[in-house]
Coordinates of C-alpha atoms and ligand atoms in Angstrom, one line a residue:
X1 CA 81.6 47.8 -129.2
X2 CA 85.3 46.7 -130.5
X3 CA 87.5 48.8 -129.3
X4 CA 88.8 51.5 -132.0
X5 CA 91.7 50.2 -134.5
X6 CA 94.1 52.3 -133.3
X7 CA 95.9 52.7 -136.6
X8 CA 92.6 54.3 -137.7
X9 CA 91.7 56.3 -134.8
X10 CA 92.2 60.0 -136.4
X11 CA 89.6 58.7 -138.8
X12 CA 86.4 59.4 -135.9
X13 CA 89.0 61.1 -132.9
X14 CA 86.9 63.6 -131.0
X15 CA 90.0 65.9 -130.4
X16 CA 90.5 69.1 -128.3
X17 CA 92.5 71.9 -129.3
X18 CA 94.4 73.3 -126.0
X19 CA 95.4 77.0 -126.1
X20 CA 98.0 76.2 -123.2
X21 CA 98.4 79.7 -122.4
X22 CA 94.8 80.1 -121.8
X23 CA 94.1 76.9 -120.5
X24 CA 95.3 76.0 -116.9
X25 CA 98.5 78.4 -114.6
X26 CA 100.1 76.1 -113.0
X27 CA 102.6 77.9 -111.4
X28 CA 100.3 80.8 -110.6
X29 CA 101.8 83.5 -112.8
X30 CA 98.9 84.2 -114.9
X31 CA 99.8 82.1 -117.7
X32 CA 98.7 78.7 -118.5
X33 CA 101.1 76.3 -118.5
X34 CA 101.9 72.5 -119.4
X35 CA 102.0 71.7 -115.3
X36 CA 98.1 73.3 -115.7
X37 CA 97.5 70.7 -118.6
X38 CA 98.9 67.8 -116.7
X39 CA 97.0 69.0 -113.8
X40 CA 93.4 69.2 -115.4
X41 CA 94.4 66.0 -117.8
X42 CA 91.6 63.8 -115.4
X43 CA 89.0 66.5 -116.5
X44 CA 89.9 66.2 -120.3
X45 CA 89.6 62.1 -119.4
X46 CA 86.4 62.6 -118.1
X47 CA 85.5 65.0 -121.0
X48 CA 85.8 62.0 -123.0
X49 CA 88.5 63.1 -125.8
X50 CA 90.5 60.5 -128.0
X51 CA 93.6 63.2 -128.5
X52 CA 94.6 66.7 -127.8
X53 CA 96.0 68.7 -130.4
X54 CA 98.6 71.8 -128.5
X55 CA 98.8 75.1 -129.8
X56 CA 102.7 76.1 -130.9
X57 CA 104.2 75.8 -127.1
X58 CA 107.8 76.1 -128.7
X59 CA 109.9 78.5 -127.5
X60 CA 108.4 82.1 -129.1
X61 CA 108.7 86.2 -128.4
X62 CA 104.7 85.6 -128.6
X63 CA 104.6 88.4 -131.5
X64 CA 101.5 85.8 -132.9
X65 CA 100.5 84.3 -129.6
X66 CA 103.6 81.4 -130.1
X67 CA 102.8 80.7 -134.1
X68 CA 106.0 83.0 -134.2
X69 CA 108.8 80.2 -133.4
X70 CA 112.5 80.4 -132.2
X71 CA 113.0 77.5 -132.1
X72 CA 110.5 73.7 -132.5
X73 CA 113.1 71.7 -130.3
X74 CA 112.8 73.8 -126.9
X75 CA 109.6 74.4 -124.7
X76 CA 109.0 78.4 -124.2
X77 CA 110.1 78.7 -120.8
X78 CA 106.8 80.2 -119.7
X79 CA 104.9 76.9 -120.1
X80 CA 107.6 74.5 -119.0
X81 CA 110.1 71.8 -120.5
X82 CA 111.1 69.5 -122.9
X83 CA 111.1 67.1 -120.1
X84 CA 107.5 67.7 -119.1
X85 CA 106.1 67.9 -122.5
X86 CA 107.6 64.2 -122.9
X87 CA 105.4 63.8 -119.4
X88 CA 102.5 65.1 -120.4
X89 CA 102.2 63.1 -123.7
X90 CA 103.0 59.7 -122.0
X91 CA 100.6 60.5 -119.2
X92 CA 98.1 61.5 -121.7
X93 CA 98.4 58.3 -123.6
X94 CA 98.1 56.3 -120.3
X95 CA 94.8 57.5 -120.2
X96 CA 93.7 56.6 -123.7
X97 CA 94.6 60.3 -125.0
X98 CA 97.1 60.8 -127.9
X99 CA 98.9 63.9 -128.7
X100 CA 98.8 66.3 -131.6
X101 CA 101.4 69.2 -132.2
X102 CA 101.3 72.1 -133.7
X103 CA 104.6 72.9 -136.9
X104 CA 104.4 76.0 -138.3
X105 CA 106.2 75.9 -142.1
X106 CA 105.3 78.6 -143.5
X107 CA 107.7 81.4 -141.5
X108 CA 110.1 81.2 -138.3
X109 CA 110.0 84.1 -135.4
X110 CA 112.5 86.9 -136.2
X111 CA 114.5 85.7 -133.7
X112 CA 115.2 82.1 -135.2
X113 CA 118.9 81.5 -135.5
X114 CA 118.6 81.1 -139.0
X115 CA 116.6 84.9 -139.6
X116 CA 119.5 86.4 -136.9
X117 CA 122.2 84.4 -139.0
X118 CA 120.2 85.9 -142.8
X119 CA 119.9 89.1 -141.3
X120 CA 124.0 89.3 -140.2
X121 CA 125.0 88.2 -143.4
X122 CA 123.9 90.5 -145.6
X123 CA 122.7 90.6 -149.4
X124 CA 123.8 88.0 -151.5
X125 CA 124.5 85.6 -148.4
X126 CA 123.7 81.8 -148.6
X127 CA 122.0 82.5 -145.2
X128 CA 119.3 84.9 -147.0
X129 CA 118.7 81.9 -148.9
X130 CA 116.4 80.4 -146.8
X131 CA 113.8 83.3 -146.4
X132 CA 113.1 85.8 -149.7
X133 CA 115.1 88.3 -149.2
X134 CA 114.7 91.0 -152.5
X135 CA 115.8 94.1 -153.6
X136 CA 113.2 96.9 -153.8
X137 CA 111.5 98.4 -156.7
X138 CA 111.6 102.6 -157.4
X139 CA 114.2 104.4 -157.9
X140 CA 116.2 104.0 -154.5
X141 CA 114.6 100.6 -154.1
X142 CA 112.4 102.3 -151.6
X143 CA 109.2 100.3 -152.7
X144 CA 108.2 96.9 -151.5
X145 CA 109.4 94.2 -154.3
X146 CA 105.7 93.3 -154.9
X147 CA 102.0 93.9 -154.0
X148 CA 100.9 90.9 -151.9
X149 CA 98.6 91.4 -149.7
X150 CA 99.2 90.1 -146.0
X151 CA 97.1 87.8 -144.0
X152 CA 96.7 90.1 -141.0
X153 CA 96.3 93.4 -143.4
X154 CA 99.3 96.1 -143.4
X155 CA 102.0 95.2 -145.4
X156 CA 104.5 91.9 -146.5
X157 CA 107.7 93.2 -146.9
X158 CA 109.9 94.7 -144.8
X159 CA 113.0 96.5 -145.3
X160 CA 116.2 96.0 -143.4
X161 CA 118.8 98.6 -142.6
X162 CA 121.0 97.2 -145.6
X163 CA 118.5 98.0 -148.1
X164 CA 116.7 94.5 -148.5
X165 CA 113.5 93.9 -148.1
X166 CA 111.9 90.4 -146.7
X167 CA 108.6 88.3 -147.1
X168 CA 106.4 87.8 -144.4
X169 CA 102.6 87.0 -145.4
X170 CA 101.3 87.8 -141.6
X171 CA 103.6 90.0 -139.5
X172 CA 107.3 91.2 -139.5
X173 CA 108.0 89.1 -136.7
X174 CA 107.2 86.0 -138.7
X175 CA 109.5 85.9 -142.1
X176 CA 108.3 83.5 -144.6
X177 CA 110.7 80.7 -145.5
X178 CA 111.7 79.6 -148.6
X179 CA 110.6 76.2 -149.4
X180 CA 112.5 76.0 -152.8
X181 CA 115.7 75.6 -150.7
X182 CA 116.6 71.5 -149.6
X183 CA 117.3 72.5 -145.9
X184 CA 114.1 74.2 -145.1
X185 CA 112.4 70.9 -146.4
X186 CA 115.6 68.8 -144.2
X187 CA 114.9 70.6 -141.5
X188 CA 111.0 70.3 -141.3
X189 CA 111.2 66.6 -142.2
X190 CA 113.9 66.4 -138.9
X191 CA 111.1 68.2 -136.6
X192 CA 108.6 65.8 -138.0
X193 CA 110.9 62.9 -136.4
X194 CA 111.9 64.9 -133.2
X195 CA 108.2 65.4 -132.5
X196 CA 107.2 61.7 -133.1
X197 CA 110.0 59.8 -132.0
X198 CA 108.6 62.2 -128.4
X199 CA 105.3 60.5 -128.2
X200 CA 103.4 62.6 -130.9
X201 CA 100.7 60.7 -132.5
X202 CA 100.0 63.5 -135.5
X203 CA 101.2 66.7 -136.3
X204 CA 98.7 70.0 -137.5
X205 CA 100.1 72.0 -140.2
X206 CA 100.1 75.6 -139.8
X207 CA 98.5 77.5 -143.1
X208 CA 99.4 74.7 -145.1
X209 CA 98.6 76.4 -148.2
X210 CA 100.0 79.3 -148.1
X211 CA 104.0 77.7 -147.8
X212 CA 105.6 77.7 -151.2
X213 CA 105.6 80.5 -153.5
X214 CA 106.1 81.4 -156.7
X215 CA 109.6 81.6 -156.9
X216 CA 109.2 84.7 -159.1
X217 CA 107.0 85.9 -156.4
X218 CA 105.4 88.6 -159.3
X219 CA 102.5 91.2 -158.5
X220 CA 99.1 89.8 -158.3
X221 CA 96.1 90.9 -159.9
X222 CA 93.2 92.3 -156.8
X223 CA 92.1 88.6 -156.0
X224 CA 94.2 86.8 -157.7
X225 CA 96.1 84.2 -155.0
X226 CA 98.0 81.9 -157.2
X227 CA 101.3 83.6 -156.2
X228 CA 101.2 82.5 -152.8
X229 CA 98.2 80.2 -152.2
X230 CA 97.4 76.5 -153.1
X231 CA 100.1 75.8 -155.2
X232 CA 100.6 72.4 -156.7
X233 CA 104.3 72.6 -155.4
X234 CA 102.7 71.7 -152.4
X235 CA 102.4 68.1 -153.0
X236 CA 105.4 67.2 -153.3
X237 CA 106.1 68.7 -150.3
X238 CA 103.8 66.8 -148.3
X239 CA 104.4 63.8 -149.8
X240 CA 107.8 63.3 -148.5
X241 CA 106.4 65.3 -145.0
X242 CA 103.8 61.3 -145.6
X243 CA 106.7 59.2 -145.8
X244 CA 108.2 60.5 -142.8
X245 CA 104.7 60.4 -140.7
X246 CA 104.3 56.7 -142.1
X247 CA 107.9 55.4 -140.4
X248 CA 105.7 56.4 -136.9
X249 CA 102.3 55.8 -138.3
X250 CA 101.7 59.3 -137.3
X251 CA 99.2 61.8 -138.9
X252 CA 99.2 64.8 -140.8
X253 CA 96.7 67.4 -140.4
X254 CA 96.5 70.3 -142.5
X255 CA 95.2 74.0 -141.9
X256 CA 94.0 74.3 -145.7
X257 CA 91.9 77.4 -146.0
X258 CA 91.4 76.5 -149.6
X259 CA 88.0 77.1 -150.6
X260 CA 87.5 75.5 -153.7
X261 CA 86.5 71.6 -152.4
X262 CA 88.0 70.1 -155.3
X263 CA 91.5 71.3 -154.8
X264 CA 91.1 70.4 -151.1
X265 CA 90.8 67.1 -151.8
X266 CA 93.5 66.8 -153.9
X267 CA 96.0 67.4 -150.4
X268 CA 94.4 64.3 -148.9
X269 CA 95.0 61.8 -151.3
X270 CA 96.5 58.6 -149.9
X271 CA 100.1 59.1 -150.0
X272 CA 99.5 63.0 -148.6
X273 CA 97.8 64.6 -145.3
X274 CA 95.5 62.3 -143.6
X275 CA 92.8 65.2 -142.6
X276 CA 92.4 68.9 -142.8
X277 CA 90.0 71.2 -141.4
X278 CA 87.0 71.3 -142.5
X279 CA 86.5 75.3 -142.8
X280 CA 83.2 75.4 -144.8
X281 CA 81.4 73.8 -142.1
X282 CA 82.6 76.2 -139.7
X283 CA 81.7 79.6 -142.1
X284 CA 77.8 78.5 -142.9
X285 CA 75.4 80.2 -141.8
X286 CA 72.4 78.6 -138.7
X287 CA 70.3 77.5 -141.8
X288 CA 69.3 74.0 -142.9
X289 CA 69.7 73.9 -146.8
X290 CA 73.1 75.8 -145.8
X291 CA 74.4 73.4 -143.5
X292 CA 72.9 70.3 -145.6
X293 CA 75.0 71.7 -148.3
X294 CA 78.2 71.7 -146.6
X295 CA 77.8 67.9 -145.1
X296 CA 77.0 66.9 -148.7
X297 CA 79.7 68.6 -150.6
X298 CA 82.3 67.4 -147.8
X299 CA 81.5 64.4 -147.8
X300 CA 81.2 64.6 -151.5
X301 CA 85.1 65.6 -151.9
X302 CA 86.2 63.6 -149.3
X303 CA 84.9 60.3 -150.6
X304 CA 86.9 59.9 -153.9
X305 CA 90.0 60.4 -151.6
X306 CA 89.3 58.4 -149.2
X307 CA 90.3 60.2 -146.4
X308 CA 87.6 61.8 -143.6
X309 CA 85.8 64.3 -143.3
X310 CA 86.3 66.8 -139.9
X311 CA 83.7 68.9 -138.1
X312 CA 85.0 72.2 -137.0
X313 CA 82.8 75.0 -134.9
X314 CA 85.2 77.4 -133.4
X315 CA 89.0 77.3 -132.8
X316 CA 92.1 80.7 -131.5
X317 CA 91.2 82.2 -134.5
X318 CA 87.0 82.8 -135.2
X319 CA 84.3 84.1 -133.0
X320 CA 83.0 81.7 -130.3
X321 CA 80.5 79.2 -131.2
X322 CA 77.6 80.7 -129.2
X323 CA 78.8 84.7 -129.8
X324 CA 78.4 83.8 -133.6
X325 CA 75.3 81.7 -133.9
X326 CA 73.8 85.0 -131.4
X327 CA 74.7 87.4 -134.5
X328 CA 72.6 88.6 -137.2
X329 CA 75.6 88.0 -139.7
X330 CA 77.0 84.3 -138.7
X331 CA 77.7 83.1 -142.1
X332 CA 80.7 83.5 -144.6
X333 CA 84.4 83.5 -143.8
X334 CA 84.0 87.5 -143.1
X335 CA 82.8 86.7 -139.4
X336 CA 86.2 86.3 -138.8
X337 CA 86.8 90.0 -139.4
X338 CA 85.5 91.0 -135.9
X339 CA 83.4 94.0 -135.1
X340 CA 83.6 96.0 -131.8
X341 CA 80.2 96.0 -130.8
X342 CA 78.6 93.0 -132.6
X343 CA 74.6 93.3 -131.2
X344 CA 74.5 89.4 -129.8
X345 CA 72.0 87.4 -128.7
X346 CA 73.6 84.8 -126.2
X347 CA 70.8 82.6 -125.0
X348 CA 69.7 82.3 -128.9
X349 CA 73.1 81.5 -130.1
X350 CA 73.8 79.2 -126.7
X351 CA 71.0 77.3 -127.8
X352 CA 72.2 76.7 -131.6
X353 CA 75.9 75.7 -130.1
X354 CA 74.2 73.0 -128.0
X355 CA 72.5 71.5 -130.9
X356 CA 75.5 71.9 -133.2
X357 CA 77.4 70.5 -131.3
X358 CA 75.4 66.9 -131.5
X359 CA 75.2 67.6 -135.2
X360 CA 79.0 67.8 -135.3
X361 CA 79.5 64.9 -133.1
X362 CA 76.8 63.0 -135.5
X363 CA 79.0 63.3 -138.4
X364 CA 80.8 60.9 -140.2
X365 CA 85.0 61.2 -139.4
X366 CA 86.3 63.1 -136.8
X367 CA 85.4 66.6 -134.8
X368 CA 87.3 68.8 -133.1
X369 CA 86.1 70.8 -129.7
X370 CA 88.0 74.3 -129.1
X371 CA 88.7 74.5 -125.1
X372 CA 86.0 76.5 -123.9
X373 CA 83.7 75.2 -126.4
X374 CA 82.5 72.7 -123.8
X375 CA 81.8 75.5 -121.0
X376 CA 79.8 77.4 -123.7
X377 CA 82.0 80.4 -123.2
X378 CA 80.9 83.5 -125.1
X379 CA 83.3 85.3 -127.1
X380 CA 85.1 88.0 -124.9
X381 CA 85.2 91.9 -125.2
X382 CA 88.7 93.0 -124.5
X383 CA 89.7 96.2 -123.0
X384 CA 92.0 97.7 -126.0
X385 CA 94.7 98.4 -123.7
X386 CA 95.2 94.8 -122.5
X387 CA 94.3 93.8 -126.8
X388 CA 97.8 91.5 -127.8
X389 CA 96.7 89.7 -130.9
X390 CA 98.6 91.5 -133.7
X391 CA 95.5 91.4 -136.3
X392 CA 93.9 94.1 -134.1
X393 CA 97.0 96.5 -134.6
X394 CA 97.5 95.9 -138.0
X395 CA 93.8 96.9 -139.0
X396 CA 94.4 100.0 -137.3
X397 CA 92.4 99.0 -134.2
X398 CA 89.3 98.5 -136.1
X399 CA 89.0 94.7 -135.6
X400 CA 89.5 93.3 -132.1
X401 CA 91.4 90.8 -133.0
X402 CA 91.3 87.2 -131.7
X403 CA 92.0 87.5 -128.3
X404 CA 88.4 87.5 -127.5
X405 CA 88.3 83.5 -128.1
X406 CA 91.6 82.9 -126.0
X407 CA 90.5 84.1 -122.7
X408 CA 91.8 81.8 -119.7
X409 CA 89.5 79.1 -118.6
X410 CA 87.1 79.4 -115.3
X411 CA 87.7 76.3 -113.6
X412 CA 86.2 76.7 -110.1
X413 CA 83.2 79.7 -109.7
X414 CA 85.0 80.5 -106.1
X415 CA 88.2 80.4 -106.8
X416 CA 90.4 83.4 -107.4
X417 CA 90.3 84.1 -111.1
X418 CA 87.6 81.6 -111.6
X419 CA 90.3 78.9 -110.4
X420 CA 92.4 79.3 -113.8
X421 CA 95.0 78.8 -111.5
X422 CA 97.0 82.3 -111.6
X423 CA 97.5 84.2 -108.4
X424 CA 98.1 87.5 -110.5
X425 CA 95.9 88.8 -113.2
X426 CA 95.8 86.6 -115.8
X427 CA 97.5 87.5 -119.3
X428 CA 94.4 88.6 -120.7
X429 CA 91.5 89.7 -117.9
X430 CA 88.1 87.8 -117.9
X431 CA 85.1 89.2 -118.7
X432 CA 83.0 90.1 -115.6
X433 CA 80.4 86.6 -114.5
X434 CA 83.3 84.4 -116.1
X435 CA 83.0 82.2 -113.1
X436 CA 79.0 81.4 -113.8
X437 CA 80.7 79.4 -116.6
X438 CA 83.4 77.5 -114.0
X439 CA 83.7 73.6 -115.1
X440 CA 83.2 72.9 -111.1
X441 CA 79.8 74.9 -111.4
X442 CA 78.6 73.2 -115.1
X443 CA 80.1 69.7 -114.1
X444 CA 76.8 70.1 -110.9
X445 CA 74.9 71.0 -113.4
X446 CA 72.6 68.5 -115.6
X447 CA 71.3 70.6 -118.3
X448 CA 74.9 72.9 -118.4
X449 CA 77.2 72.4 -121.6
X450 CA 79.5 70.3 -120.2
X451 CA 77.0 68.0 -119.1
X452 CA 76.1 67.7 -122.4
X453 CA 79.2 67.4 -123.9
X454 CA 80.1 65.1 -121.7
X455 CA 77.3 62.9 -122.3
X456 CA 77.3 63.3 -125.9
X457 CA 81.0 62.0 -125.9
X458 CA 80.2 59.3 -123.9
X459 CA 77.4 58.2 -126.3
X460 CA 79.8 58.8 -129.2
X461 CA 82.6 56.9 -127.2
X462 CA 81.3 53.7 -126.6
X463 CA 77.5 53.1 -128.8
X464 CA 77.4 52.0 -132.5
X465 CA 76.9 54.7 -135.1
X466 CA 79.3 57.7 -135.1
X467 CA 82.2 58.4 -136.2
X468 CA 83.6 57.1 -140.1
X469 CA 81.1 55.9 -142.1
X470 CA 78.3 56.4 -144.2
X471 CA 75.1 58.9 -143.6
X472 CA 72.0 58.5 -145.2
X473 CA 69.5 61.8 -145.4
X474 CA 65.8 60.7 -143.8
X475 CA 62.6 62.8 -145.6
X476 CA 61.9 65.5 -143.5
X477 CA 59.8 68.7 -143.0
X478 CA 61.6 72.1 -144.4
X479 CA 64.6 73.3 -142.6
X480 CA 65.0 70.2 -140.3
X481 CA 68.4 68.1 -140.9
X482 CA 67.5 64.5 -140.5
X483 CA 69.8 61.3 -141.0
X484 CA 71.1 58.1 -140.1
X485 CA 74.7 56.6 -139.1
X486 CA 74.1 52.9 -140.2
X487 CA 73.8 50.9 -143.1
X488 CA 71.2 48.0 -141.6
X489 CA 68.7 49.2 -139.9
X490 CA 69.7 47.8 -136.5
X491 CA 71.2 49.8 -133.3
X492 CA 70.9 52.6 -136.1
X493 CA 71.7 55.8 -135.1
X494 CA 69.3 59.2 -135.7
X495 CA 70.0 62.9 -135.9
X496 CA 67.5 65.3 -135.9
X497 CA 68.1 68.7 -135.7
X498 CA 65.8 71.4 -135.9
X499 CA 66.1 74.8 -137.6
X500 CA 62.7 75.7 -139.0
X501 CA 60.2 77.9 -136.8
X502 CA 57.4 75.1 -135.8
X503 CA 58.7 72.1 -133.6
X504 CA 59.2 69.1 -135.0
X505 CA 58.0 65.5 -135.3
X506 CA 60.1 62.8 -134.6
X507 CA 61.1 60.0 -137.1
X508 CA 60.3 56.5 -136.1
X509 CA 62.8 55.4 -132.9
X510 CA 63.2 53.0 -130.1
X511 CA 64.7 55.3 -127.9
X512 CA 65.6 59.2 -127.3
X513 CA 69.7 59.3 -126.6
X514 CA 70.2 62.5 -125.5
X515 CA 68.4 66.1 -127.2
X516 CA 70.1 69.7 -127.0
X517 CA 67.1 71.0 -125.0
X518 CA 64.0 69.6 -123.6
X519 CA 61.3 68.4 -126.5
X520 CA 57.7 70.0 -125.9
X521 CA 54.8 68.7 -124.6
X522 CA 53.9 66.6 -127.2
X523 CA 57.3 64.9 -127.8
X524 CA 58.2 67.1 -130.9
X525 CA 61.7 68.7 -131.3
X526 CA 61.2 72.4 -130.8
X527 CA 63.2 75.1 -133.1
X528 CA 67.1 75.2 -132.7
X529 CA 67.2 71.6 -130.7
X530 CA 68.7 68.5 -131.9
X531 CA 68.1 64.9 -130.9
X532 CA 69.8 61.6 -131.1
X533 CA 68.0 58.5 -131.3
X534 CA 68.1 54.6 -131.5
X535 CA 66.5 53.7 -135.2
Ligands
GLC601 C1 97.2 80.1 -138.5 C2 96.9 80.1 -137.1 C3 96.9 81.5 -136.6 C4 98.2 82.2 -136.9 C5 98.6 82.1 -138.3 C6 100.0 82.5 -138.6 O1 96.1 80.7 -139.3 O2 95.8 79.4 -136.7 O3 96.6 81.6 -135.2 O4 98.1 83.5 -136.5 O5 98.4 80.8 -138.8 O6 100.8 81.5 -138.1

């Protein structure tokens, strides 16, 4: 096969999304580090990954596990350097694997110079200026200047000791910024280039949609979101964000939870983002016509555009991909509200992840794997006094929050703290059996999930057929998902995955690939199993 172009590779990248806290200690304190990324980078070669896209690592209090930023041009101490994040790209890149950060625009940390410096100041102050800083309403101005709902539930405005209130759409820690001012927009556009000019090869945009407001910032009706969300504003925006990504042909991905597919598409047009999440996928429900839905209307929207689509299963924020496909209720954006005590049934939902996960890779553009996703891990109960993620305090303790997807990785099943590296307890404790899942154990293993992934990345990697380009739907029985990768007919490549009750025939082939799960006895694809194949 040609080797990629690599001015197009973000159009089929297979890229995996490292939660550096949770991913590897290297300097055994019990939090992952960039030394435990550079360590394990062989592994994620082996893996078979085309980039890695880092969670915020920038210096943070860690009110929002990092997405709360003091500042985008220093390292938070607790993971390492400048100097060894400039390492750990180039050595990344030396072994084929490019580098995607993480820029949060939509709100600083609290202790940013410039919220310190608007907070000093006082009312009326050309500092307050860059965040929205308003009076209250009532009589004392004791009532918050407008109704917005947050993100995280609990309030968005908080009142300062001078009588002011400010923004913030998730927590008080993370002030909103005020994109109608020129030097929030300099000074993004300046990160852009410190990030890229550092070896960065693309750049995911934190809650894309949510960043400029309506500078009136009036009430809104109950589920109403024009305010705040999806505004055409945007564009512009992100059109000059394009013209600084083009001077390094670097790429822009955006975190658009916009559901309406239409208005989606408008933010990759060719002079905007390059790719976004693909959230729809991700919030379907285990059911053929569902999940034939989604692939259609993606692609659908995407087309016109021109831009590709992305396969998302699981990231820091949503249930784990074989906790959710165990659950009754798997479907909808509402799993991400978690439940204490969610009935789930793990070898069910194991089996579903393993054959999504060749559907995802089977899809035309590029995929994303969440660390962990790989190992199969399960989604993680955590004991509520060692709970950190802020969306379980602001509920009132009702959902657990998202720290049950961030739980640091098992590396080695005999290893102290399943070889994550820490010679302490780790930040957040793992779940009793964590080390049955270690990479050391799975990587013995031939039928484990990282055997699979690993081969299915391989196969993706190097054969014809994945990646950008068209699909074409094959006839099949009711609720089996059947397609091809290639326009002639040779080398084709064939999906087939199975969600009905009665196993499945195979379509015409030359070979089997690699299938989710054995087939039966008579060669036919039994429920919740997928299988590629040579047409
Ligand atoms: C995004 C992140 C999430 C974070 C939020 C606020 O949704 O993925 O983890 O809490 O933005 O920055």
């Amino acid at each position: 096969m040609a080797a990629p172009n690599p001015d197009t590779w973000w159009r089929s990248a297979a890229i995996y999304q490292v939660y550096v806290r949770s991913f590897a200690d290297g300097d055994g304190n019990g939090t992952g580090d960039l030394a435990g990324v550079r360590a394990r980078l062989p592994y994620l070669a082996e893996l078979g990954v085309d980039a890695l896209w880092f969670n915020p690592w920038y210096l943070s209090p860690m009110a929002d596990g990092g997405y709360d930023v003091a500042d985008y041009r220093a390292i938070d101490p607790a993971f390492g350097t400048l100097a060894e994040a400039e390492k750990l790209i180039s050595e990344a890149r030396e072994l084929g694997i490019r580098t995607i950060v993480d820029i949060v625009p939509n709100h600083v940390s609290d202790q940013h110079v410039w919220f310190r410096a608007a907070l000093a100041a006082g009312p009326g102050s050309p500092e307050r200026e860059l965040f929205h800083f308003r009076p209250g309403r009532g009589e004392n101005g004791e009532l918050p200047p407008n109704n917005w709902p947050s993100q995280f539930s609990g309030n968005t405005w908080t009142r300062v000791p001078d009588g002011e209130w400010y923004l913030h759409l998730f927590t008080p820690e993370q002030p909103d910024l005020n994109w109608a001012h020129p030097a929030v927009r300099q000074e993004h556009e300046d990160l852009l280039r410190f990030w890229f000019e550092r070896g960065a090869a693309g750049v995911r945009i934190d809650s894309a949609a949510l960043v400029v407001k309506d500078p009136d910032l009036p009430d809104a009706a109950d589920d109403d979101t024009t305010p705040y969300v999806d505004r055409d504003e945007l564009h512009d925006v992100y059109r000059s964000w394009r013209a600084v990504a083009d001077e390094f042909d670097g790429v822009l991905i955006g975190e658009l939870w916009v559901p309406d597919p239409d208005r989606f598409a408008r933010y990759l047009r060719p002079d905007e983002l390059h790719t976004a999440f693909n959230f729809d996928f991700l919030a379907r429900s285990w059911d053929a016509a569902e999940l034939r839905a989604s692939i259609d209307t993606t692609l659908a929207y995407h087309a016109p555009v021109g831009a590709p689509a992305t396969w998302v299963l699981c990231n820091h924020d949503v249930t784990r991909t074989v906790t959710r496909y165990g659950r009754a209720d798997d479907t909808g954006f509402d799993f991400a509200k978690k439940r204490f005590g969610t009935p789930t049934d793990l070898d069910l939902g194991t089996r579903r992840a393993r054959a999504a996960a060749l559907l995802s890779l089977a899809l035309p553009g590029a995929v994303y794997v969440y660390q962990g996703e790989e190992l199969g891990l399960p989604e993680a109960d955590i004991p509520l006094d060692r709970i950190e993620d802020p969306m379980h305090f602001r509920s009132g303790g009702t959902d657990p929050g998202r720290d049950g997807c961030r739980v640091p990785l098992p590396w080695s099943a005999d290893a102290p703290y399943a070889g994550f590296g820490a010679q302490t307890e780790p930040w957040l404790p793992q779940p009793e059996g964590w080390a049955a899942y270690a990479a050391d154990r799975q990587a013995a293993d031939p039928d484990s999930m990282l055997s699979l992934y690993r081969a299915a990345l391989e196969i993706r990697r190097s054969g014809p057929g994945f990646g950008d380009g068209p699909l074409t739907w094959l006839p099949s029985e009711p609720g089996v998902l059947s397609f091809t990768r290639t326009d002639g007919p040779a080398d084709g490549l064939i999906c087939v995955v199975n969600l009905a009750e009665a196993p499945a025939g195979l379509p015409g082939h030359t070979s089997v690939l690699l299938t989710s799960g054995p087939l039966d006895d008579e060669g036919r694809l039994p429920r919740d199993t997928a299988a590629w194949l040579r047409a």
